[in-house]
Coordinates of C-alpha atoms and ligand atoms in Angstrom, one line a residue:
X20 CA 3.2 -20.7 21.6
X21 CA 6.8 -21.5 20.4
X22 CA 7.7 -19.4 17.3
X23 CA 8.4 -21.1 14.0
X24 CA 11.4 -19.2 12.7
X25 CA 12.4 -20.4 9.0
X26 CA 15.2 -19.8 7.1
X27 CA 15.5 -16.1 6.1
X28 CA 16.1 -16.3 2.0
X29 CA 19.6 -15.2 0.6
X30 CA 18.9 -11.8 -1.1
X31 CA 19.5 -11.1 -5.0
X32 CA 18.7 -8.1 -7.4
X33 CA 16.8 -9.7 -10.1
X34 CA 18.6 -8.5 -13.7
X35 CA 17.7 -9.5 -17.1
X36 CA 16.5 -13.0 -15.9
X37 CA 19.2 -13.7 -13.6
X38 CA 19.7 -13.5 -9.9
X39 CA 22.9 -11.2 -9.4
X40 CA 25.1 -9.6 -6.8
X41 CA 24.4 -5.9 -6.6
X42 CA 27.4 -3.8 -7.0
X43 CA 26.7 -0.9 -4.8
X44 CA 29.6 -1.5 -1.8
X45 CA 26.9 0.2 0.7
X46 CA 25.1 -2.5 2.8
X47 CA 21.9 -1.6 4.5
X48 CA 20.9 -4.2 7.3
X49 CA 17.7 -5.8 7.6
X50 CA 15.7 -5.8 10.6
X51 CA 13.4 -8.4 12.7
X52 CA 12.0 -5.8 14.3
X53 CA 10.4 -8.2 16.7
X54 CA 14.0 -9.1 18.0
X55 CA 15.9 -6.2 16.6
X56 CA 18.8 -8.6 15.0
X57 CA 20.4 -8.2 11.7
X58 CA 18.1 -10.5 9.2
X59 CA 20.7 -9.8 6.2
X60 CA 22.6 -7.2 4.4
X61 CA 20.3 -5.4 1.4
X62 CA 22.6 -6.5 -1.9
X63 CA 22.4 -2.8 -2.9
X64 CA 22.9 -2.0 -6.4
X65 CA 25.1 0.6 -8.2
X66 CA 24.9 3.4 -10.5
X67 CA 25.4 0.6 -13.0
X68 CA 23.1 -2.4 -12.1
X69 CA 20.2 0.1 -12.1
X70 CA 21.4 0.8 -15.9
X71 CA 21.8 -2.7 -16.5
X72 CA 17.9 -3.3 -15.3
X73 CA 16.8 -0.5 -17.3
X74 CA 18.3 -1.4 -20.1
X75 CA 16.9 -4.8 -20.0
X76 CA 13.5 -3.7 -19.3
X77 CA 13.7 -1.5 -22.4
X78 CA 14.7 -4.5 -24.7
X79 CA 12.4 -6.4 -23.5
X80 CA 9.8 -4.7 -24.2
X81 CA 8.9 -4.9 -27.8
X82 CA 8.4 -9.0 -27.8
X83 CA 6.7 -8.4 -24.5
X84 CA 4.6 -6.0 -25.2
X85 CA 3.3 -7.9 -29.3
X86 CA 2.8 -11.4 -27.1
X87 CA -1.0 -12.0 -27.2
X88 CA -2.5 -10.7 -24.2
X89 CA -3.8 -14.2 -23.3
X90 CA -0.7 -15.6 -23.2
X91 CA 1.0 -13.0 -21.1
X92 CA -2.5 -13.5 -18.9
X93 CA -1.9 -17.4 -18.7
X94 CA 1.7 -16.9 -17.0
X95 CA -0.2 -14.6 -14.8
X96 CA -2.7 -17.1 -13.7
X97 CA 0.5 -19.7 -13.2
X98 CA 2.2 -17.0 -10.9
X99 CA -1.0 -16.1 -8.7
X100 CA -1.1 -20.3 -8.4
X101 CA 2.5 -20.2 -7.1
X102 CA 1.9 -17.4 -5.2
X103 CA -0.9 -19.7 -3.1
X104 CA 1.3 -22.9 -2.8
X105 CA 3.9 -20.1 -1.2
X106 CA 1.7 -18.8 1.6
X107 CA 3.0 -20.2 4.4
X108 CA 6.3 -19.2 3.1
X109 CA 5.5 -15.8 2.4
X110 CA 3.4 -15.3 5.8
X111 CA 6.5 -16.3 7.9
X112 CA 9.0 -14.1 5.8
X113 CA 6.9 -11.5 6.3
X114 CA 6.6 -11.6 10.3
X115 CA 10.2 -12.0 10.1
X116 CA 11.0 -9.0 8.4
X117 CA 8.1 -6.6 8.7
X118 CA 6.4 -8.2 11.8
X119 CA 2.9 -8.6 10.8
X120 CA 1.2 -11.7 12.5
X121 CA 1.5 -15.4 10.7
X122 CA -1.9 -15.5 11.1
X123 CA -2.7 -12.0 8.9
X124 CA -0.1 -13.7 6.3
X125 CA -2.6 -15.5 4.5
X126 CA -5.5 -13.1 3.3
X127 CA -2.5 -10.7 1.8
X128 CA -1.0 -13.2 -0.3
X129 CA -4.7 -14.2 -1.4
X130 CA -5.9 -10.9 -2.2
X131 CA -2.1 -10.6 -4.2
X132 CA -3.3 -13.6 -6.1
X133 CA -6.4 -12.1 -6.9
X134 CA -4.5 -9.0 -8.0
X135 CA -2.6 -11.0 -10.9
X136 CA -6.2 -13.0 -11.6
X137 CA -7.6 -9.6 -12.2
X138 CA -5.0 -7.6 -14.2
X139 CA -4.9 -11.1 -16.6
X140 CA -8.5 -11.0 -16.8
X141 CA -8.6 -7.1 -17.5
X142 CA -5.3 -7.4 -20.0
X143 CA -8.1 -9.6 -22.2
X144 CA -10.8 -6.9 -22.2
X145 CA -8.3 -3.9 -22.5
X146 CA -10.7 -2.5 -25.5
X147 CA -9.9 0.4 -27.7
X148 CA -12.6 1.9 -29.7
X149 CA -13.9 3.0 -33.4
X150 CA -15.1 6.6 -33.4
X151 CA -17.9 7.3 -36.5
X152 CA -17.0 9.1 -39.1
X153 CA -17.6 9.6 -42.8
X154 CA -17.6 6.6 -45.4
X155 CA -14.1 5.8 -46.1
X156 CA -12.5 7.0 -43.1
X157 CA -11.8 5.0 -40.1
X158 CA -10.7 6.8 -36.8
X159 CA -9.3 3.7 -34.1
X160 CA -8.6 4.4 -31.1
X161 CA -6.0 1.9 -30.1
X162 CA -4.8 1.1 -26.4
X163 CA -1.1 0.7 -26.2
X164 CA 1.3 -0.4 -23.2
X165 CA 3.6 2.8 -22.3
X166 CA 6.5 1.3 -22.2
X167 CA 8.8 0.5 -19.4
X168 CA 8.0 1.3 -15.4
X169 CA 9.5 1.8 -12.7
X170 CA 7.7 0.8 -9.4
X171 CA 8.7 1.7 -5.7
X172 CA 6.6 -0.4 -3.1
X173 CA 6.4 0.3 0.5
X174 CA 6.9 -2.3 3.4
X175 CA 3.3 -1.9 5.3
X176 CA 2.4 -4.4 1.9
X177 CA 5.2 -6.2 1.4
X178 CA 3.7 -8.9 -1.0
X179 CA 0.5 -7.7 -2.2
X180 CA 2.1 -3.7 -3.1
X181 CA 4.9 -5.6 -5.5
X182 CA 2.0 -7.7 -6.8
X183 CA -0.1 -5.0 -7.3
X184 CA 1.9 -2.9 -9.3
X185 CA 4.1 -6.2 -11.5
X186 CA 0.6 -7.7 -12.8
X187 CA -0.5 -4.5 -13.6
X188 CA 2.6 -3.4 -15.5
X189 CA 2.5 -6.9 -17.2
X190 CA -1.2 -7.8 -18.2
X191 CA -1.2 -4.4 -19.8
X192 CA 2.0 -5.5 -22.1
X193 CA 4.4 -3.1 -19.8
X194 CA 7.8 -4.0 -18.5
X195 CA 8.6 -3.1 -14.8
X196 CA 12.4 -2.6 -12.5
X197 CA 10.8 -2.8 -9.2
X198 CA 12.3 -1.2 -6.4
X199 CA 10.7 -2.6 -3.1
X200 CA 11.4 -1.2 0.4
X201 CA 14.3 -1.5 1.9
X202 CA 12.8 -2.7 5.3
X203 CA 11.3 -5.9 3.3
X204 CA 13.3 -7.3 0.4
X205 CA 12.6 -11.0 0.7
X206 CA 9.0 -10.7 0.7
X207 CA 9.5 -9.0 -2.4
X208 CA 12.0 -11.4 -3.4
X209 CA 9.6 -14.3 -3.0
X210 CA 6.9 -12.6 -4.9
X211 CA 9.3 -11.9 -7.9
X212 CA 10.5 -15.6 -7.8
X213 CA 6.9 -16.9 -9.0
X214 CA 6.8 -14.3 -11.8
X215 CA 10.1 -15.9 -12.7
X216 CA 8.9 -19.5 -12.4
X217 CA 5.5 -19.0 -14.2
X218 CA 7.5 -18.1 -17.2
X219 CA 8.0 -14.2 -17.2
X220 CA 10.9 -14.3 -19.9
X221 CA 14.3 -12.6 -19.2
X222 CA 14.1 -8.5 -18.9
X223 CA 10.3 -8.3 -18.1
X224 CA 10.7 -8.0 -14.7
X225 CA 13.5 -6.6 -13.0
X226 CA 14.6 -5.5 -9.2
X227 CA 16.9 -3.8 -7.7
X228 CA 17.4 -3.0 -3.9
X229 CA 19.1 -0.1 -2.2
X230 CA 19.6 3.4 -1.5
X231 CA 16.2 4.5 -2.6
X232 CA 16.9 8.3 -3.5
X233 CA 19.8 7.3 -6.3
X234 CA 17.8 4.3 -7.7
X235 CA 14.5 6.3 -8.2
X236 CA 16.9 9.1 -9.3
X237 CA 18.5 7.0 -11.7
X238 CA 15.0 5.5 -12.8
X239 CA 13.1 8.7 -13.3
X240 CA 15.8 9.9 -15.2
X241 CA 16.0 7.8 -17.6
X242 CA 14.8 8.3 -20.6
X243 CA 13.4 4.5 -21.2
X244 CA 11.4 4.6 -18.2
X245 CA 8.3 5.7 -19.4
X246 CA 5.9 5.7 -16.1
X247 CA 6.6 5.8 -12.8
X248 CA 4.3 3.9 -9.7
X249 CA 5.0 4.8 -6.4
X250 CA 3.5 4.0 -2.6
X251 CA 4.5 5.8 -0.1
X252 CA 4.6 8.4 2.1
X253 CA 3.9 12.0 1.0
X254 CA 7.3 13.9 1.7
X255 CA 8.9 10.8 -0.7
X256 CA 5.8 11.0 -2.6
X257 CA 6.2 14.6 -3.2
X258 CA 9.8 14.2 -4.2
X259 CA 9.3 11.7 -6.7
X260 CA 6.2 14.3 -8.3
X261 CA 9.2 16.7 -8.2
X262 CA 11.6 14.7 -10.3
X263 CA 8.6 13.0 -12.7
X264 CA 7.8 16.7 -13.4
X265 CA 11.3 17.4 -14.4
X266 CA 11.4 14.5 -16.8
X267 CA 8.2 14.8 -17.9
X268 CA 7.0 11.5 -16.6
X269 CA 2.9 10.2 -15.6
X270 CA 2.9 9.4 -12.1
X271 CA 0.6 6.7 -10.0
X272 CA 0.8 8.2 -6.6
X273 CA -0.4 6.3 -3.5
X274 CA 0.2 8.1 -0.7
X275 CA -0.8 8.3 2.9
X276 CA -4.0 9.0 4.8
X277 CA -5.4 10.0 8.0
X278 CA -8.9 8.4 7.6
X279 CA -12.0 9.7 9.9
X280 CA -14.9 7.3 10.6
X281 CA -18.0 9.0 11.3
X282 CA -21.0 6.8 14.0
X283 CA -24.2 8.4 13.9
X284 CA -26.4 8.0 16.5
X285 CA -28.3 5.4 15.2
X286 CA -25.5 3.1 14.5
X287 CA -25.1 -0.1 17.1
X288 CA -21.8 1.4 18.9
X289 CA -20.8 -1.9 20.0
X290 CA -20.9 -3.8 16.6
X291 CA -19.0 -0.5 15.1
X292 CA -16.3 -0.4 18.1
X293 CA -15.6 -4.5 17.7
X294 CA -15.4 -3.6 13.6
X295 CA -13.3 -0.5 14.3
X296 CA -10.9 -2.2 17.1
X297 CA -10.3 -5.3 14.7
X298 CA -9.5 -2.9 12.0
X299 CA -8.1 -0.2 13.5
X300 CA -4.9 -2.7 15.2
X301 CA -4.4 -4.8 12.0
X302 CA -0.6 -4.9 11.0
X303 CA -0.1 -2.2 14.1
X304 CA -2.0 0.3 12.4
X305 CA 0.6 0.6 9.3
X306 CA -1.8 0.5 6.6
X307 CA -2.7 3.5 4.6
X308 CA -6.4 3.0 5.1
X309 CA -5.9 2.5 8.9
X310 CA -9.3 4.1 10.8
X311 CA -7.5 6.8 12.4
X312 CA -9.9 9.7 13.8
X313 CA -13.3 8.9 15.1
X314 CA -16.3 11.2 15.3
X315 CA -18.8 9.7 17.4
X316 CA -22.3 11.1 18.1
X317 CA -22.8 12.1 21.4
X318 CA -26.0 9.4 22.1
X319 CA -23.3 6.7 21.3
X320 CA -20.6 8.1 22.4
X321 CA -19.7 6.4 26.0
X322 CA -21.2 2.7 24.6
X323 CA -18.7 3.0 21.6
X324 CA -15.9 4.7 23.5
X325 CA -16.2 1.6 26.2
X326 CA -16.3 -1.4 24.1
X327 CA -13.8 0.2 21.6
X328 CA -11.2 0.5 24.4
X329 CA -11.7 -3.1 25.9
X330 CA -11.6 -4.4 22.6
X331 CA -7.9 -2.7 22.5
X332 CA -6.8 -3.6 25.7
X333 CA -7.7 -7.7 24.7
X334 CA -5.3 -7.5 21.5
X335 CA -2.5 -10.3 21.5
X336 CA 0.5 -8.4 21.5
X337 CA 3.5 -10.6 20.6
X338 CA 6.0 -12.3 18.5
X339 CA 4.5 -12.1 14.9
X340 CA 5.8 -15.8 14.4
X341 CA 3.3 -17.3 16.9
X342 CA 0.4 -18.3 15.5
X343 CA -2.0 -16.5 18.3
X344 CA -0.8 -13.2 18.0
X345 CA -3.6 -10.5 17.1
X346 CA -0.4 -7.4 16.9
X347 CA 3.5 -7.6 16.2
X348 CA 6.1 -5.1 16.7
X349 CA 5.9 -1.8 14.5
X350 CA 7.8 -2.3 11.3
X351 CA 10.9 -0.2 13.1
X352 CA 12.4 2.3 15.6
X353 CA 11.1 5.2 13.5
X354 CA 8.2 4.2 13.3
X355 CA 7.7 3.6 16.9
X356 CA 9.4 6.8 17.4
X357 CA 6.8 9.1 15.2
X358 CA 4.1 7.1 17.3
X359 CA 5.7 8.2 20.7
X360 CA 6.3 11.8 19.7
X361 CA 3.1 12.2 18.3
X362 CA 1.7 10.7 22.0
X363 CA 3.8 12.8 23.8
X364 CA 2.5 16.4 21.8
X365 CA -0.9 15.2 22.5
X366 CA -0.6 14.5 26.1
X367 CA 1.1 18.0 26.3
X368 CA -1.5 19.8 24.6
X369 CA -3.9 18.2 27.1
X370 CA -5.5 15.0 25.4
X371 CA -6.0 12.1 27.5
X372 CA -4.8 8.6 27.4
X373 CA -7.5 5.9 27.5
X374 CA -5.2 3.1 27.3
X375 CA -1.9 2.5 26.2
X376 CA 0.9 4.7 25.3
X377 CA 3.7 2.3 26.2
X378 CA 5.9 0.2 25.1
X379 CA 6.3 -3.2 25.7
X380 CA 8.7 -5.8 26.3
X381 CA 13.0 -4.6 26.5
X382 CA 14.1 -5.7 22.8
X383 CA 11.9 -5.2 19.8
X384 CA 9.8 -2.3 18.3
X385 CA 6.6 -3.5 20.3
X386 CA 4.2 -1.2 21.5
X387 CA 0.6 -1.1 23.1
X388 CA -2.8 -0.3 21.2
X389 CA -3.5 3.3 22.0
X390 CA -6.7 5.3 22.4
X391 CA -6.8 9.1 23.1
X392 CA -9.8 11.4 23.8
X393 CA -10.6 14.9 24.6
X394 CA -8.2 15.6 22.0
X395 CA -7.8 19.3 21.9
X396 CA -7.6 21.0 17.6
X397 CA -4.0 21.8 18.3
X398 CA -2.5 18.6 18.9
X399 CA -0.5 17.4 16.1
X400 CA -1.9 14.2 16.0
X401 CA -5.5 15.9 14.5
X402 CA -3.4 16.7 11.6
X403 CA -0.4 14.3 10.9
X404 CA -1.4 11.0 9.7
X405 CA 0.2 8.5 12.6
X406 CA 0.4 5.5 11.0
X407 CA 0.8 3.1 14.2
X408 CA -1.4 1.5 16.3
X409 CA -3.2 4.8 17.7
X410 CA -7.1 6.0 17.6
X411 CA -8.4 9.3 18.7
X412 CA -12.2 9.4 19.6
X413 CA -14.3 12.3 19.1
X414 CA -17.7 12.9 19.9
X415 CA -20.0 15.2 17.7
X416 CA -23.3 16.3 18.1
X417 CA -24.6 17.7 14.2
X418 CA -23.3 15.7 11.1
X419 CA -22.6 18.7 8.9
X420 CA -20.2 19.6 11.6
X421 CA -18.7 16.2 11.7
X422 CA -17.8 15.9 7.7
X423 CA -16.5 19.0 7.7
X424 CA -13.6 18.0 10.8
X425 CA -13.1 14.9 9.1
X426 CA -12.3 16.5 6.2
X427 CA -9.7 19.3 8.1
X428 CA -6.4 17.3 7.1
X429 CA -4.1 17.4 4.4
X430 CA -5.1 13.6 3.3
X431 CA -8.3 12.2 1.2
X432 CA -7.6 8.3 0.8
X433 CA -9.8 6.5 2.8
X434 CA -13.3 7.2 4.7
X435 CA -15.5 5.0 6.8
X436 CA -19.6 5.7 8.5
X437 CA -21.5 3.8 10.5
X438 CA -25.3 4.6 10.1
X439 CA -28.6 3.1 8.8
X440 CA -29.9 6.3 7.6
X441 CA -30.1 6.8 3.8
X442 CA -29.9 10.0 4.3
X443 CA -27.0 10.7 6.7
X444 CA -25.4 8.2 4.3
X445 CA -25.6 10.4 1.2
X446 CA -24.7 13.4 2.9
X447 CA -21.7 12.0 4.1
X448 CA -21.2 10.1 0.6
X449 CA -21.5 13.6 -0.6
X450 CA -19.5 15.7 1.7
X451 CA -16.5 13.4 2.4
X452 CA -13.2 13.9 0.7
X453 CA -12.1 10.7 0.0
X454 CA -10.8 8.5 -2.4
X455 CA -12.8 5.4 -0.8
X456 CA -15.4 5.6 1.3
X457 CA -17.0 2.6 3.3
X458 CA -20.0 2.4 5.0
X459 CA -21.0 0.0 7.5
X460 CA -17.8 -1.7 7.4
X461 CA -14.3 -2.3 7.5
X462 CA -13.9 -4.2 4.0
X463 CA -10.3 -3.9 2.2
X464 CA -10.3 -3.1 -1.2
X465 CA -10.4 -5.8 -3.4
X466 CA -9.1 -6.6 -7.1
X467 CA -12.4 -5.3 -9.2
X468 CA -12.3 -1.9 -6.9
X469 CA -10.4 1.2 -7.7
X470 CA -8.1 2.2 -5.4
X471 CA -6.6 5.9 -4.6
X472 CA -7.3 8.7 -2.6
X473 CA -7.4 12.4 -3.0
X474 CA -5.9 16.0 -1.8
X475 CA -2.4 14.8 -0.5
X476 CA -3.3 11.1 -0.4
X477 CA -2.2 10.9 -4.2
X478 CA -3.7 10.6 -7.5
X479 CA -4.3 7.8 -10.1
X480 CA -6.3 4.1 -9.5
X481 CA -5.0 1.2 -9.0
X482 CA -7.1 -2.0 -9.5
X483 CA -10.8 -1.8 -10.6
X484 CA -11.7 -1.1 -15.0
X485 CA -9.3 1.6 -14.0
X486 CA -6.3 -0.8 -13.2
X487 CA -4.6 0.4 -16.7
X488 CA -5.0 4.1 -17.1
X489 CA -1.7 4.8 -16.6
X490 CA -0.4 1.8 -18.2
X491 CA -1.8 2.0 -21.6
X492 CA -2.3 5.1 -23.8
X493 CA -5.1 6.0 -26.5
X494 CA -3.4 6.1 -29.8
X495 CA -6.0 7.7 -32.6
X496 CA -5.5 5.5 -35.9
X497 CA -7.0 8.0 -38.5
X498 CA -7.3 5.9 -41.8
X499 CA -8.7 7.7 -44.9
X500 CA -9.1 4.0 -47.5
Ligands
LIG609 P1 9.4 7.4 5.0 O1 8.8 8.6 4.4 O2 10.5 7.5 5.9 O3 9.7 6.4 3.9 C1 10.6 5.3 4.0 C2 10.3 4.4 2.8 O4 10.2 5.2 1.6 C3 11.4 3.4 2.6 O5 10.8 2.2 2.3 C4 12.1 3.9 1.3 O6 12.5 2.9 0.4 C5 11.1 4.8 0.6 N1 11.9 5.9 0.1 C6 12.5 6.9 0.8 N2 13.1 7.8 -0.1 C7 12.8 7.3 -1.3 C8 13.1 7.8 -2.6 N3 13.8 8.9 -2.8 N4 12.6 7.1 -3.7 C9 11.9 6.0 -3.5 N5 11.6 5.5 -2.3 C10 12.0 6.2 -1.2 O7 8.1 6.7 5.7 P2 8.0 5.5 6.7 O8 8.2 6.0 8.1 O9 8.9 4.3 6.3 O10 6.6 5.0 6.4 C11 5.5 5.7 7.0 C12 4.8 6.5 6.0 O11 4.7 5.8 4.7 C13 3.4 6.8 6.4 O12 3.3 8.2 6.6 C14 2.5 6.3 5.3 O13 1.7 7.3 4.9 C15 3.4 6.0 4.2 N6 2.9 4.8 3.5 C16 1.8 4.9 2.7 C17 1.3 3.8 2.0 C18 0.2 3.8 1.1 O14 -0.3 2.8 0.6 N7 -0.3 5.0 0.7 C19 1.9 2.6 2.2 C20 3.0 2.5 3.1 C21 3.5 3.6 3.7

């Protein structure tokens, strides 16, 4: 199939309503990493364009945050319409520059629509409360928009992360300077640009591009920024908690995972492997809530092991602009790099390779769903989340057993089980750490859902009743009449 390559848009901070320059002399080149050629240079911003964002997030504010909630909600429900018109747009931007498959496009710019449909919805029903107390004295409790955010969005989620974390900001009466990733500006870009057109007035959202350790330094510094939003990876994670702490600054962390699926033996291993495959290979594996280690009981063990492997080996690798193609490239070299090491460690230690383990094609970051077994405890793949298009199978034989190695890793975000049992069910429900945990399928989290893990996969909710805990905070009104 011919790819459709569109034009690759011309990239802009975003500054007090208008589309600037960015004044920061370094350039950073984005990458197709499909062809490995220079998309554009990342507009990065200076010292002083992140000041000038700040500063116009902190003025706008006030009017902002005292518009009526259903106003504010109604430009939300004009961007998520813009945001749909855009899809096609979006999708091919986003095979361009992060080299996830036209086809995949779609459902993440739906589910970002849905995002901003939800937080405008919730931004209606964001209820305080009145607390009894004796005749004459009132005690509110009033919900109140913190102030201004910063958010820093990852590239695995190009348009529904910035989505995410704007509508929340905004329905809750917040201002936001967005920082996306590097690795996939226009996407971000795109996503801002129906914000813009759906009204959003001047200052309310800003976004800035560049070198990411001045900009969230500059950010979490300043004193106007009054919560901080990040997805990530942990080390970054852990740096930003570092510099929050210094500044005294709430923190939404969402943060990486390693996440185990458990098939009891009375699961059907075929129907799991064809759910697990499909899953497991979407976007190349980059997806925090990737399927990642898989305990399988030892009665199913060979039926899963077989179909899951022939379902990887039948994966469309190829250019993410064709419309046929099941896998693209990984986002970039590192990330093909981490997967390769990681390979290479287990082979070493002694795993085997049930298919894969290669790259493929001479120019871009392709490479070829992967399956280990017989992975022995000291490989470092057991522990370190790969984040790539790799699955390690595991056979157990007692289910105790099983939720205790799925839970021997750093990370708590996401969980998955196969079984009919009630009762192996609740145990696992029960025993599990996890921020998520899905049973009997593969589903992604949508709006109404909270979303966030545990341990070293983060802490705080996004989406869900929860979507504004860190967005709006309890003010007491005590009023003796
Ligand atoms: P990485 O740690 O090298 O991070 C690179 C990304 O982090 C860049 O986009 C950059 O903008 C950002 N970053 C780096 N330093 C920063 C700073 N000081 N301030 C703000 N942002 C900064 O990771 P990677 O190889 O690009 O990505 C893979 C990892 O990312 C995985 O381990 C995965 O866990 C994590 N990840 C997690 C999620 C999630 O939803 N939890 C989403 C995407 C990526």
């Amino acid at each position: 199939m011919p790819d459709m390559r569109p034009a690759y848009p011309e990239l802009a901070p975003y500054i007090d309503g208008r589309w600037t320059r960015g004044t920061g002399g370094r350039a950073i080149a984005v990458v197709d990493p499909g062809t490995e050629q220079v998309l554009a240079e990342l507009p990065a911003a200076s010292e002083a364009d992140v000041e000038a964002a700040i500063g116009a997030a902190e003025r706008a504010f006030p009017a902002w945050r005292d518009m009526a909630p259903a106003r504010r909600g109604a430009i939300l429900l004009k961007a998520a319409a813009l945001l749909r018109q855009r899809m096609d747009e979006i999708s091919a931007v986003m095979a361009m520059e992060l080299g996830k498959p036209v086809a995949d496009g779609p459902a993440e710019i739906e589910r970002a629509a849905g995002l901003l449909e939800w937080h405008a919805a919730e931004g209606l029903r964001a209820y305080g409360r009145v607390i009894p107390a004796q005749a004459g004295l009132r005690q509110t409790v009033l919900r109140r928009p913190i102030g201004p955010v910063a958010a820093f969005t990852p590239w695995n989620g190009p348009g529904a992360s910035p989505a995410r974390k704007i509508s929340a900001a905004l329905a809750a009466g917040c201002t936001v300077v967005i920082k996306p990733a590097e690795e996939t500006p226009a996407t971000a870009l795109l996503i801002v640009r129906c914000f813009e057109e759906a009204g959003v007035p001047p200052g309310v959202v800003n976004m800035v591009f560049g070198e990411p350790a001045m900009i969230s330094r500059a950010l979490i510094s300043s004193p106007a920024i009054r919560l901080v939003t990040f997805t990530g990876s942990v080390p970054v994670g852990r740096l930003l908690a570092e510099l929050a702490g210094r500044h005294l600054k709430p923190l939404i962390l969402e943060l990486g995972g390693h996440s185990p699926v458990i098939v009891c033996a009375d699961a059907d291993p075929a129907r799991a492997a064809a759910l697990a495959a499909k899953s497991k290979y979407r976007n190349g594996g980059q997806i925090c809530v990737s399927p990642t280690r898989f305990f399988v009981h030892d009665d199913v063990y060979r039926a899963f092991a077989d179909a899951f492997v022939a379902q990887a080996e039948a994966i469309r690798v190829g250019s993410a602009l064709s419309p046929d193609t099941q896998m693209g490239p990984l986002a970039n070299g590192r990330r093909r790099g981490a997967i390769e090491a990681l390979v290479a460690n287990a082979r070493e230690a002694g795993a085997t390779i049930a298919t894969g383990a290669r790259r493929i094609g001479e120019r871009g970051f392709f490479y070829a769903p992967t399956v280990l077994t017989d992975v022995p405890e000291a490989a470092e793949v057991l522990r370190s989340e790969p984040f790539g298009p790799l699955a390690i199978l595991r056979r157990f034989a007692d289910l105790d057993e099983a939720c205790r190695r799925a839970n021997d890793t750093a990370y708590g975000l996401a969980a998955y089980a196969f079984t009919d049992s009630a009762k192996a069910a609740n145990l696992i429900a029960e025993r599990v750490d996890a921020g998520i945990l899905s049973i009997n399928h593969f589903g992604g989290a949508s709006p109404e859902v909270p979303f966030g893990g545990v341990k070293d996969s983060g802490y705080g909710r996004e989406g869900g009743a929860e979507c504004f805990d860190g967005y709006l905070v309890s003010k007491l009104v005590s009023h003796l009449a």
